[in-house]
Amino acid sequence: MATKPSSPPTTQHLKPADPRIVAHLKQEIEYLAKNNGGIQGLNYFYEVFKEVYGNRVRELEQAKRDGKKIIGTFCNFVPEELIIAADAIPIRLVCGSQEPILPAEEVLPRNFCPLIKSSYGFTLTGFPHFDLADVIIVPTTCDGKKKLSEMLSEVKPTWVLEVPHTTETPQARELWLKELKLLKKQLEVLTGNKITGKKLKAAVQLLNKKRAATRRLYNIRSGQTPKIWGRDALMVTNLGLYDDPVRWTERVNKLCDELEARTQPVAPPDAPRIMLTGSPIVMPTWKIPVLIEESGGIIVVDDVCTGSKGLWDPVEVSHFTMIDMLIGLADKYLMNTCPCFTPNTARMDRIFALAQDFHVNGALYHVLQACHLYGMEQLRVERALSELDIPVLNIETDYSQEDVEQIRTRVEAFIEMIQSKRAVKTGQPTSRPQPVVTKPVVKPAAPQDDGTPLADRILKPPGQA
Amino acid sequence: MLVAGVDSGSIATKTVIIEDNKILASNTLDTGLDPRRVAATTLENALKKAGRKYEDLDYIVATGHGRRAIEFANTAKPEIMAVAKGARTLHKSTRLVIEIGGQGIRVIALNPDGTVDNFSTNDKCSAGTGCFLDAMAFALGVELKELGDLSGTSKKPENVSTKCTIFAESEVVSLVARGKGKEDIIAGLHESVAKKVASMVKPMLQKTVGNVNTQTDSANGSKVFFAGGVAQNQGVKDALEKVLGLKLYTPKNPQTVTALGAALMAPKKG
């Protein structure tokens, strides 16, 4: 790990986030809130997400005034336990908005990952979480992040966390453990707080509770009755990257209490069960989860960084000695089934197991444009799932909205394909009621044929469509 | 039962009227800037041809890019399923459908029973689609409809190396500047389209059509159905057959297969 030289942090007046990003975020959240099936427990997450660049920033500002350090992180590989044990606050710096891409493209190559472009562009136009951060930690999990760390180091102290390329050799595990030990030391120097065994144990237990709550939510989704939309569940886990972990865990458990007691499904029980996998899906670009569920599917499980990936495996420690905990942390973070590892059979095994446990009917493989690691693994995932006879729909996209309708066509066809396959397999048509025509339905009653063009009689005036 | 299938494509809008699964009439117009009105107009024209009234229709199924904007339809179906249905109905032995439209390329693998097994489509890129050929025809100063016949007269197709619409246009301009014949450039463009499409078709061939060498040599016995507006271009069809090494079946009116399939997807009268 190397500390890059940088200008001293300034206590500048905080620039608010681009109002277009905030507006887009609110619009997506309001869509979710309107169509969530009346689940009360989700309201907390909607409210906090809408204020992620508002009230959440003020909370962080207050913490900073109280003497806490803010640590901006990229990606699931940063062991937040160490940050919390040093009495600092981790906050994820990642942006899913199209808006900052234009300013980023003035500097970065155009044919490049939208997540990196968006996150970097956000720092140029005023990214409150970034501006508040005392230090940024960037793991070397892809080429985009590696070079991003160099760009960010020009304005912020940036620590590069070296993640090995493989998880299987002893030297790779040794390197990773050394990186964590070094990170611990650096955090102690930065915060002036010693990371004691007691504090680290508390942090490990705290984040394990967060993971347990996540598992509980997923467990509910593995049942036959769809009790929560996948787009809502993914929003909950996405918020987990920005929210206070204690509060978030408490609210997820409350949500689970409500869902466990609930009998009313949000979707028809025979809706095709979809697994979402591939590149990260980050608010406010929510088109993929929304399109799947608007097309008649339901996302029951995922293998994406903003979903289950970082929250799936707990840190396993048998004796809470410092070295035991550090080894436990190192092991846990190498369990991230990230395509930055080669070989990455763990991801295939994980996806194979999830597909069975969650009774998945089809998978959507999402690739962000120019995300080579996820793009290259598409074929292997397809092969793994073909053993279970689970079809995969590959979608390559970015943060823009221009391809929404094209993707919708493919997703709708995919869902229909799954339904018709199931009908063939079981010899039964899907139990969803098929419209039966007895007389002309829905067709708007056309006024009398007075010789005017048909269009004038059957089309609503533009704007009322 | 009288049903209309309305296919609102990115470039052309097609309506087919069927009665008890038999085609009565069809109509095709440019989609232009008002897809809703054009859709209604094709419906009106097709109804006129069929000698029927709007009020007689039992059901209207919309499909295509603009399907969700067609408010007078009873239901909207994705064009991938519609074209599969249409192709299978027109040609029973179909196992693989290649459809090239104005902005989309769709390759659909069918199970022996006709249900969709798998499909792939192009992403945002317009390479190999109808609008690619449109742009090339414009760059060469010829009509889109002439492309097929012109390429048929080519003796030595030029090599067009790029698949991107924008870059291909500049490549075409430089070929023209080097004094190359239009027909040879067009034949080269058709080969470029065929190669792009073949890269999507090849992964699906083995499972659906099997070993292509054992294929019957007649188009009528082919398991591969070629549909969409671009299938009207004989040059593309020839080039695609050459690259894939098999014959393609093309119906009399390949452009309306999707609209027909949509109409056939209307629920049966109960």
PDB file of C-alpha atoms in Angstrom, chain A residues 133-384:
ATOM      1  CA  ALA A 133     -13.653  12.164   3.023  1.00  0.00           C
ATOM      2  CA  ASP A 134     -10.295  12.507   4.748  1.00  0.00           C
ATOM      3  CA  VAL A 135      -8.831   9.598   2.846  1.00  0.00           C
ATOM      4  CA  ILE A 136      -9.915   7.511  -0.142  1.00  0.00           C
ATOM      5  CA  ILE A 137      -9.183   3.778  -0.277  1.00  0.00           C
ATOM      6  CA  VAL A 138      -9.158   2.228  -3.746  1.00  0.00           C
ATOM      7  CA  PRO A 139      -8.651  -1.527  -4.107  1.00  0.00           C
ATOM      8  CA  THR A 140      -6.871  -2.696  -7.273  1.00  0.00           C
ATOM      9  CA  THR A 141      -9.808  -4.776  -8.434  1.00  0.00           C
ATOM     10  CA  CYS A 142      -9.976  -3.586 -12.048  1.00  0.00           C
ATOM     11  CA  ASP A 143      -8.040  -1.433 -14.460  1.00  0.00           C
ATOM     12  CA  GLY A 144     -10.560   1.372 -14.125  1.00  0.00           C
ATOM     13  CA  LYS A 145     -10.149   1.572 -10.358  1.00  0.00           C
ATOM     14  CA  LYS A 146      -6.382   1.305 -10.550  1.00  0.00           C
ATOM     15  CA  LYS A 147      -6.081   4.332 -12.779  1.00  0.00           C
ATOM     16  CA  LEU A 148      -8.909   6.124 -10.995  1.00  0.00           C
ATOM     17  CA  SER A 149      -6.849   6.065  -7.814  1.00  0.00           C
ATOM     18  CA  GLU A 150      -4.110   8.022  -9.591  1.00  0.00           C
ATOM     19  CA  MET A 151      -6.609  10.645 -10.735  1.00  0.00           C
ATOM     20  CA  LEU A 152      -8.149  10.981  -7.287  1.00  0.00           C
ATOM     21  CA  SER A 153      -4.763  11.201  -5.574  1.00  0.00           C
ATOM     22  CA  GLU A 154      -4.311  14.586  -7.213  1.00  0.00           C
ATOM     23  CA  VAL A 155      -7.020  16.047  -4.981  1.00  0.00           C
ATOM     24  CA  LYS A 156      -7.245  13.692  -1.973  1.00  0.00           C
ATOM     25  CA  PRO A 157      -4.951  11.462   0.027  1.00  0.00           C
ATOM     26  CA  THR A 158      -5.563   8.140  -1.707  1.00  0.00           C
ATOM     27  CA  TRP A 159      -4.526   4.750  -0.437  1.00  0.00           C
ATOM     28  CA  VAL A 160      -4.160   1.953  -2.926  1.00  0.00           C
ATOM     29  CA  LEU A 161      -5.169  -1.404  -1.480  1.00  0.00           C
ATOM     30  CA  GLU A 162      -3.441  -4.169  -3.389  1.00  0.00           C
ATOM     31  CA  VAL A 163      -5.814  -7.066  -3.995  1.00  0.00           C
ATOM     32  CA  PRO A 164      -4.082 -10.195  -5.310  1.00  0.00           C
ATOM     33  CA  HIS A 165      -4.989 -11.596  -8.732  1.00  0.00           C
ATOM     34  CA  THR A 166      -5.639 -15.036  -7.360  1.00  0.00           C
ATOM     35  CA  THR A 167      -6.987 -16.376  -4.088  1.00  0.00           C
ATOM     36  CA  GLU A 168      -5.388 -19.768  -4.179  1.00  0.00           C
ATOM     37  CA  THR A 169      -1.649 -19.403  -3.714  1.00  0.00           C
ATOM     38  CA  PRO A 170      -0.051 -18.981  -0.277  1.00  0.00           C
ATOM     39  CA  GLN A 171       1.876 -15.920  -1.450  1.00  0.00           C
ATOM     40  CA  ALA A 172      -1.351 -14.242  -2.587  1.00  0.00           C
ATOM     41  CA  ARG A 173      -2.952 -14.788   0.813  1.00  0.00           C
ATOM     42  CA  GLU A 174       0.240 -13.642   2.517  1.00  0.00           C
ATOM     43  CA  LEU A 175       0.286 -10.432   0.472  1.00  0.00           C
ATOM     44  CA  TRP A 176      -3.352  -9.740   1.254  1.00  0.00           C
ATOM     45  CA  LEU A 177      -2.862 -10.287   4.985  1.00  0.00           C
ATOM     46  CA  LYS A 178       0.119  -7.919   4.912  1.00  0.00           C
ATOM     47  CA  GLU A 179      -1.988  -5.303   3.132  1.00  0.00           C
ATOM     48  CA  LEU A 180      -4.609  -5.501   5.861  1.00  0.00           C
ATOM     49  CA  LYS A 181      -1.988  -5.211   8.588  1.00  0.00           C
ATOM     50  CA  LEU A 182      -0.584  -2.143   6.877  1.00  0.00           C
ATOM     51  CA  LEU A 183      -4.044  -0.673   6.433  1.00  0.00           C
ATOM     52  CA  LYS A 184      -4.656  -1.156  10.161  1.00  0.00           C
ATOM     53  CA  LYS A 185      -1.479   0.761  10.964  1.00  0.00           C
ATOM     54  CA  GLN A 186      -2.284   3.558   8.529  1.00  0.00           C
ATOM     55  CA  LEU A 187      -5.771   3.941   9.947  1.00  0.00           C
ATOM     56  CA  GLU A 188      -4.339   4.140  13.457  1.00  0.00           C
ATOM     57  CA  VAL A 189      -1.942   6.898  12.392  1.00  0.00           C
ATOM     58  CA  LEU A 190      -4.662   8.813  10.536  1.00  0.00           C
ATOM     59  CA  THR A 191      -7.228   8.677  13.321  1.00  0.00           C
ATOM     60  CA  GLY A 192      -4.884   8.654  16.285  1.00  0.00           C
ATOM     61  CA  ASN A 193      -6.984   5.754  17.625  1.00  0.00           C
ATOM     62  CA  LYS A 194      -5.494   2.369  18.375  1.00  0.00           C
ATOM     63  CA  ILE A 195      -7.389  -0.540  16.825  1.00  0.00           C
ATOM     64  CA  THR A 196      -7.587  -2.755  19.878  1.00  0.00           C
ATOM     65  CA  GLY A 197      -8.730  -6.352  19.905  1.00  0.00           C
ATOM     66  CA  LYS A 198     -11.838  -5.320  21.755  1.00  0.00           C
ATOM     67  CA  LYS A 199     -12.750  -2.660  19.213  1.00  0.00           C
ATOM     68  CA  LEU A 200     -12.083  -4.885  16.247  1.00  0.00           C
ATOM     69  CA  LYS A 201     -14.154  -7.671  17.762  1.00  0.00           C
ATOM     70  CA  ALA A 202     -17.052  -5.246  18.188  1.00  0.00           C
ATOM     71  CA  ALA A 203     -16.691  -4.091  14.571  1.00  0.00           C
ATOM     72  CA  VAL A 204     -16.573  -7.665  13.263  1.00  0.00           C
ATOM     73  CA  GLN A 205     -19.678  -8.540  15.233  1.00  0.00           C
ATOM     74  CA  LEU A 206     -21.444  -5.378  14.102  1.00  0.00           C
ATOM     75  CA  LEU A 207     -20.882  -6.033  10.408  1.00  0.00           C
ATOM     76  CA  ASN A 208     -21.653  -9.725  10.807  1.00  0.00           C
ATOM     77  CA  LYS A 209     -25.046  -8.653  12.115  1.00  0.00           C
ATOM     78  CA  LYS A 210     -25.461  -6.552   8.993  1.00  0.00           C
ATOM     79  CA  ARG A 211     -24.690  -9.628   6.882  1.00  0.00           C
ATOM     80  CA  ALA A 212     -27.022 -11.817   8.922  1.00  0.00           C
ATOM     81  CA  ALA A 213     -29.852  -9.324   8.347  1.00  0.00           C
ATOM     82  CA  THR A 214     -29.111  -9.394   4.612  1.00  0.00           C
ATOM     83  CA  ARG A 215     -29.202 -13.191   4.587  1.00  0.00           C
ATOM     84  CA  ARG A 216     -32.508 -13.061   6.394  1.00  0.00           C
ATOM     85  CA  LEU A 217     -33.951 -10.797   3.715  1.00  0.00           C
ATOM     86  CA  TYR A 218     -32.674 -13.107   0.968  1.00  0.00           C
ATOM     87  CA  ASN A 219     -34.006 -16.122   2.787  1.00  0.00           C
ATOM     88  CA  ILE A 220     -37.485 -14.610   2.632  1.00  0.00           C
ATOM     89  CA  ARG A 221     -37.030 -14.110  -1.094  1.00  0.00           C
ATOM     90  CA  SER A 222     -36.050 -17.736  -1.605  1.00  0.00           C
ATOM     91  CA  GLY A 223     -39.598 -18.808  -0.678  1.00  0.00           C
ATOM     92  CA  GLN A 224     -42.248 -19.589  -3.289  1.00  0.00           C
ATOM     93  CA  THR A 225     -44.340 -16.517  -2.470  1.00  0.00           C
ATOM     94  CA  PRO A 226     -42.733 -13.344  -3.849  1.00  0.00           C
ATOM     95  CA  LYS A 227     -43.006 -11.057  -0.825  1.00  0.00           C
ATOM     96  CA  ILE A 228     -40.829  -8.178  -1.975  1.00  0.00           C
ATOM     97  CA  TRP A 229     -39.818  -6.878  -5.392  1.00  0.00           C
ATOM     98  CA  GLY A 230     -36.191  -7.547  -6.245  1.00  0.00           C
ATOM     99  CA  ARG A 231     -35.805  -3.910  -7.297  1.00  0.00           C
ATOM    100  CA  ASP A 232     -36.735  -2.874  -3.735  1.00  0.00           C
ATOM    101  CA  ALA A 233     -34.456  -5.442  -2.112  1.00  0.00           C
ATOM    102  CA  LEU A 234     -31.558  -4.307  -4.278  1.00  0.00           C
ATOM    103  CA  MET A 235     -32.267  -0.714  -3.310  1.00  0.00           C
ATOM    104  CA  VAL A 236     -32.055  -1.755   0.344  1.00  0.00           C
ATOM    105  CA  THR A 237     -28.647  -3.406  -0.090  1.00  0.00           C
ATOM    106  CA  ASN A 238     -27.435  -0.534  -2.275  1.00  0.00           C
ATOM    107  CA  LEU A 239     -28.313   1.877   0.528  1.00  0.00           C
ATOM    108  CA  GLY A 240     -26.316  -0.334   2.897  1.00  0.00           C
ATOM    109  CA  LEU A 241     -23.198   1.050   1.232  1.00  0.00           C
ATOM    110  CA  TYR A 242     -23.980   4.588   2.365  1.00  0.00           C
ATOM    111  CA  ASP A 243     -26.044   4.247   5.526  1.00  0.00           C
ATOM    112  CA  ASP A 244     -25.035   3.889   9.159  1.00  0.00           C
ATOM    113  CA  PRO A 245     -24.606   0.103   9.629  1.00  0.00           C
ATOM    114  CA  VAL A 246     -26.302  -0.127  13.044  1.00  0.00           C
ATOM    115  CA  ARG A 247     -29.381   1.754  11.936  1.00  0.00           C
ATOM    116  CA  TRP A 248     -29.509  -0.036   8.582  1.00  0.00           C
ATOM    117  CA  THR A 249     -29.313  -3.493  10.188  1.00  0.00           C
ATOM    118  CA  GLU A 250     -32.055  -2.636  12.653  1.00  0.00           C
ATOM    119  CA  ARG A 251     -34.316  -1.451   9.833  1.00  0.00           C
ATOM    120  CA  VAL A 252     -33.629  -4.483   7.645  1.00  0.00           C
ATOM    121  CA  ASN A 253     -34.597  -6.745  10.528  1.00  0.00           C
ATOM    122  CA  LYS A 254     -37.784  -4.733  11.029  1.00  0.00           C
ATOM    123  CA  LEU A 255     -38.529  -5.070   7.343  1.00  0.00           C
ATOM    124  CA  CYS A 256     -37.965  -8.822   7.600  1.00  0.00           C
ATOM    125  CA  ASP A 257     -40.358  -9.022  10.581  1.00  0.00           C
ATOM    126  CA  GLU A 258     -43.026  -7.405   8.437  1.00  0.00           C
ATOM    127  CA  LEU A 259     -42.311  -9.563   5.392  1.00  0.00           C
ATOM    128  CA  GLU A 260     -42.296 -12.795   7.389  1.00  0.00           C
ATOM    129  CA  ALA A 261     -45.724 -11.974   8.762  1.00  0.00           C
ATOM    130  CA  ARG A 262     -47.025 -10.981   5.352  1.00  0.00           C
ATOM    131  CA  THR A 263     -48.951 -13.439   3.238  1.00  0.00           C
ATOM    132  CA  GLN A 264     -49.857 -11.195   0.343  1.00  0.00           C
ATOM    133  CA  PRO A 265     -47.530 -11.647  -2.649  1.00  0.00           C
ATOM    134  CA  VAL A 266     -46.262  -8.625  -4.610  1.00  0.00           C
ATOM    135  CA  ALA A 267     -46.181 -10.627  -7.856  1.00  0.00           C
ATOM    136  CA  PRO A 268     -48.026 -13.679  -9.152  1.00  0.00           C
ATOM    137  CA  PRO A 269     -46.551 -16.793  -7.491  1.00  0.00           C
ATOM    138  CA  ASP A 270     -45.687 -18.238 -10.907  1.00  0.00           C
ATOM    139  CA  ALA A 271     -43.795 -15.145 -12.115  1.00  0.00           C
ATOM    140  CA  PRO A 272     -40.489 -16.322 -13.626  1.00  0.00           C
ATOM    141  CA  ARG A 273     -37.806 -16.159 -10.933  1.00  0.00           C
ATOM    142  CA  ILE A 274     -34.811 -14.238 -12.177  1.00  0.00           C
ATOM    143  CA  MET A 275     -31.244 -14.083 -10.905  1.00  0.00           C
ATOM    144  CA  LEU A 276     -29.426 -10.841 -11.548  1.00  0.00           C
ATOM    145  CA  THR A 277     -25.686 -11.105 -12.034  1.00  0.00           C
ATOM    146  CA  GLY A 278     -22.795  -9.224 -13.623  1.00  0.00           C
ATOM    147  CA  SER A 279     -21.522  -5.659 -13.265  1.00  0.00           C
ATOM    148  CA  PRO A 280     -22.673  -3.495 -10.336  1.00  0.00           C
ATOM    149  CA  ILE A 281     -26.088  -1.868 -10.543  1.00  0.00           C
ATOM    150  CA  VAL A 282     -25.954   1.480  -8.817  1.00  0.00           C
ATOM    151  CA  MET A 283     -28.699   3.985  -8.023  1.00  0.00           C
ATOM    152  CA  PRO A 284     -30.065   5.995  -9.744  1.00  0.00           C
ATOM    153  CA  THR A 285     -29.655   3.856 -12.880  1.00  0.00           C
ATOM    154  CA  TRP A 286     -32.295   1.318 -11.964  1.00  0.00           C
ATOM    155  CA  LYS A 287     -33.460   0.442 -15.471  1.00  0.00           C
ATOM    156  CA  ILE A 288     -32.391  -3.209 -15.448  1.00  0.00           C
ATOM    157  CA  PRO A 289     -34.171  -4.306 -12.235  1.00  0.00           C
ATOM    158  CA  VAL A 290     -37.235  -2.250 -13.145  1.00  0.00           C
ATOM    159  CA  LEU A 291     -37.430  -3.649 -16.693  1.00  0.00           C
ATOM    160  CA  ILE A 292     -37.203  -7.250 -15.472  1.00  0.00           C
ATOM    161  CA  GLU A 293     -40.070  -6.765 -13.074  1.00  0.00           C
ATOM    162  CA  GLU A 294     -42.183  -4.606 -15.388  1.00  0.00           C
ATOM    163  CA  SER A 295     -41.892  -7.412 -17.939  1.00  0.00           C
ATOM    164  CA  GLY A 296     -43.449  -9.978 -15.616  1.00  0.00           C
ATOM    165  CA  GLY A 297     -40.389 -11.468 -13.896  1.00  0.00           C
ATOM    166  CA  ILE A 298     -39.282 -11.182 -10.293  1.00  0.00           C
ATOM    167  CA  ILE A 299     -35.680 -10.895  -9.161  1.00  0.00           C
ATOM    168  CA  VAL A 300     -35.290 -13.386  -6.329  1.00  0.00           C
ATOM    169  CA  VAL A 301     -31.535 -13.309  -5.920  1.00  0.00           C
ATOM    170  CA  ASP A 302     -28.466 -11.565  -7.246  1.00  0.00           C
ATOM    171  CA  ASP A 303     -24.736 -11.834  -7.419  1.00  0.00           C
ATOM    172  CA  VAL A 304     -23.900  -8.173  -7.862  1.00  0.00           C
ATOM    173  CA  CYS A 305     -21.635  -5.913  -5.811  1.00  0.00           C
ATOM    174  CA  THR A 306     -24.470  -3.619  -4.759  1.00  0.00           C
ATOM    175  CA  GLY A 307     -26.558  -6.628  -3.750  1.00  0.00           C
ATOM    176  CA  SER A 308     -25.552  -9.830  -2.017  1.00  0.00           C
ATOM    177  CA  LYS A 309     -21.898  -9.980  -2.982  1.00  0.00           C
ATOM    178  CA  GLY A 310     -20.216  -8.137  -0.115  1.00  0.00           C
ATOM    179  CA  LEU A 311     -22.921  -9.026   2.378  1.00  0.00           C
ATOM    180  CA  TRP A 312     -23.109 -12.774   1.869  1.00  0.00           C
ATOM    181  CA  ASP A 313     -20.222 -14.234   3.840  1.00  0.00           C
ATOM    182  CA  PRO A 314     -19.619 -13.370   7.489  1.00  0.00           C
ATOM    183  CA  VAL A 315     -16.159 -12.945   8.984  1.00  0.00           C
ATOM    184  CA  GLU A 316     -15.471 -16.253  10.675  1.00  0.00           C
ATOM    185  CA  VAL A 317     -13.336 -16.035  13.793  1.00  0.00           C
ATOM    186  CA  SER A 318     -13.017 -18.726  16.426  1.00  0.00           C
ATOM    187  CA  HIS A 319     -10.690 -16.966  18.872  1.00  0.00           C
ATOM    188  CA  PHE A 320     -10.921 -13.224  18.915  1.00  0.00           C
ATOM    189  CA  THR A 321      -7.180 -12.612  19.061  1.00  0.00           C
ATOM    190  CA  MET A 322      -5.882  -9.842  16.823  1.00  0.00           C
ATOM    191  CA  ILE A 323      -4.146 -12.162  14.374  1.00  0.00           C
ATOM    192  CA  ASP A 324      -7.085 -14.534  14.265  1.00  0.00           C
ATOM    193  CA  MET A 325      -9.405 -11.650  13.457  1.00  0.00           C
ATOM    194  CA  LEU A 326      -7.079 -10.281  10.777  1.00  0.00           C
ATOM    195  CA  ILE A 327      -6.850 -13.703   9.154  1.00  0.00           C
ATOM    196  CA  GLY A 328     -10.628 -14.010   9.384  1.00  0.00           C
ATOM    197  CA  LEU A 329     -10.991 -10.623   7.684  1.00  0.00           C
ATOM    198  CA  ALA A 330      -8.503 -11.520   4.981  1.00  0.00           C
ATOM    199  CA  ASP A 331     -10.317 -14.772   4.281  1.00  0.00           C
ATOM    200  CA  LYS A 332     -13.727 -13.139   4.169  1.00  0.00           C
ATOM    201  CA  TYR A 333     -12.714 -10.448   1.718  1.00  0.00           C
ATOM    202  CA  LEU A 334     -11.079 -12.972  -0.579  1.00  0.00           C
ATOM    203  CA  MET A 335     -14.434 -14.742  -0.666  1.00  0.00           C
ATOM    204  CA  ASN A 336     -15.856 -11.890  -2.751  1.00  0.00           C
ATOM    205  CA  THR A 337     -16.637 -13.732  -5.951  1.00  0.00           C
ATOM    206  CA  CYS A 338     -15.123 -10.966  -8.061  1.00  0.00           C
ATOM    207  CA  PRO A 339     -13.986 -11.596 -11.657  1.00  0.00           C
ATOM    208  CA  CYS A 340     -10.766  -9.745 -10.799  1.00  0.00           C
ATOM    209  CA  PHE A 341      -9.593 -13.138  -9.531  1.00  0.00           C
ATOM    210  CA  THR A 342      -8.304 -15.795 -11.856  1.00  0.00           C
ATOM    211  CA  PRO A 343      -9.350 -18.527 -11.783  1.00  0.00           C
ATOM    212  CA  ASN A 344     -12.712 -17.507 -10.396  1.00  0.00           C
ATOM    213  CA  THR A 345     -14.432 -20.859 -10.022  1.00  0.00           C
ATOM    214  CA  ALA A 346     -15.823 -19.634  -6.702  1.00  0.00           C
ATOM    215  CA  ARG A 347     -18.194 -17.366  -8.596  1.00  0.00           C
ATOM    216  CA  MET A 348     -19.481 -20.187 -10.795  1.00  0.00           C
ATOM    217  CA  ASP A 349     -19.997 -22.357  -7.714  1.00  0.00           C
ATOM    218  CA  ARG A 350     -21.780 -19.522  -5.917  1.00  0.00           C
ATOM    219  CA  ILE A 351     -24.069 -18.810  -8.868  1.00  0.00           C
ATOM    220  CA  PHE A 352     -24.783 -22.517  -9.314  1.00  0.00           C
ATOM    221  CA  ALA A 353     -25.739 -22.857  -5.648  1.00  0.00           C
ATOM    222  CA  LEU A 354     -27.826 -19.662  -5.587  1.00  0.00           C
ATOM    223  CA  ALA A 355     -29.716 -20.759  -8.695  1.00  0.00           C
ATOM    224  CA  GLN A 356     -30.724 -23.981  -6.968  1.00  0.00           C
ATOM    225  CA  ASP A 357     -31.448 -22.518  -3.543  1.00  0.00           C
ATOM    226  CA  PHE A 358     -33.603 -19.728  -4.942  1.00  0.00           C
ATOM    227  CA  HIS A 359     -35.380 -21.900  -7.565  1.00  0.00           C
ATOM    228  CA  VAL A 360     -34.223 -19.627 -10.368  1.00  0.00           C
ATOM    229  CA  ASN A 361     -35.866 -19.921 -13.806  1.00  0.00           C
ATOM    230  CA  GLY A 362     -33.598 -17.557 -15.712  1.00  0.00           C
ATOM    231  CA  ALA A 363     -30.629 -15.256 -15.233  1.00  0.00           C
ATOM    232  CA  LEU A 364     -29.937 -11.777 -16.533  1.00  0.00           C
ATOM    233  CA  TYR A 365     -26.245 -11.103 -17.028  1.00  0.00           C
ATOM    234  CA  HIS A 366     -25.631  -7.375 -16.891  1.00  0.00           C
ATOM    235  CA  VAL A 367     -22.422  -5.982 -18.334  1.00  0.00           C
ATOM    236  CA  LEU A 368     -21.538  -2.331 -18.116  1.00  0.00           C
ATOM    237  CA  GLN A 369     -20.009  -1.146 -21.356  1.00  0.00           C
ATOM    238  CA  ALA A 370     -16.248  -1.824 -21.405  1.00  0.00           C
ATOM    239  CA  CYS A 371     -16.381  -3.874 -18.184  1.00  0.00           C
ATOM    240  CA  HIS A 372     -14.067  -6.544 -19.529  1.00  0.00           C
ATOM    241  CA  LEU A 373     -13.837  -8.681 -16.397  1.00  0.00           C
ATOM    242  CA  TYR A 374     -17.557  -9.283 -16.166  1.00  0.00           C
ATOM    243  CA  GLY A 375     -17.867  -9.426 -19.954  1.00  0.00           C
ATOM    244  CA  MET A 376     -15.288 -12.193 -20.200  1.00  0.00           C
ATOM    245  CA  GLU A 377     -16.963 -14.313 -17.529  1.00  0.00           C
ATOM    246  CA  GLN A 378     -20.325 -14.258 -19.276  1.00  0.00           C
ATOM    247  CA  LEU A 379     -19.621 -17.468 -21.155  1.00  0.00           C
ATOM    248  CA  ARG A 380     -18.507 -19.386 -18.061  1.00  0.00           C
ATOM    249  CA  VAL A 381     -21.620 -18.356 -16.152  1.00  0.00           C
ATOM    250  CA  GLU A 382     -23.774 -19.349 -19.104  1.00  0.00           C
ATOM    251  CA  ARG A 383     -22.113 -22.763 -19.155  1.00  0.00           C
ATOM    252  CA  ALA A 384     -22.501 -23.245 -15.413  1.00  0.00           C
TER     253      ALA A 384
END
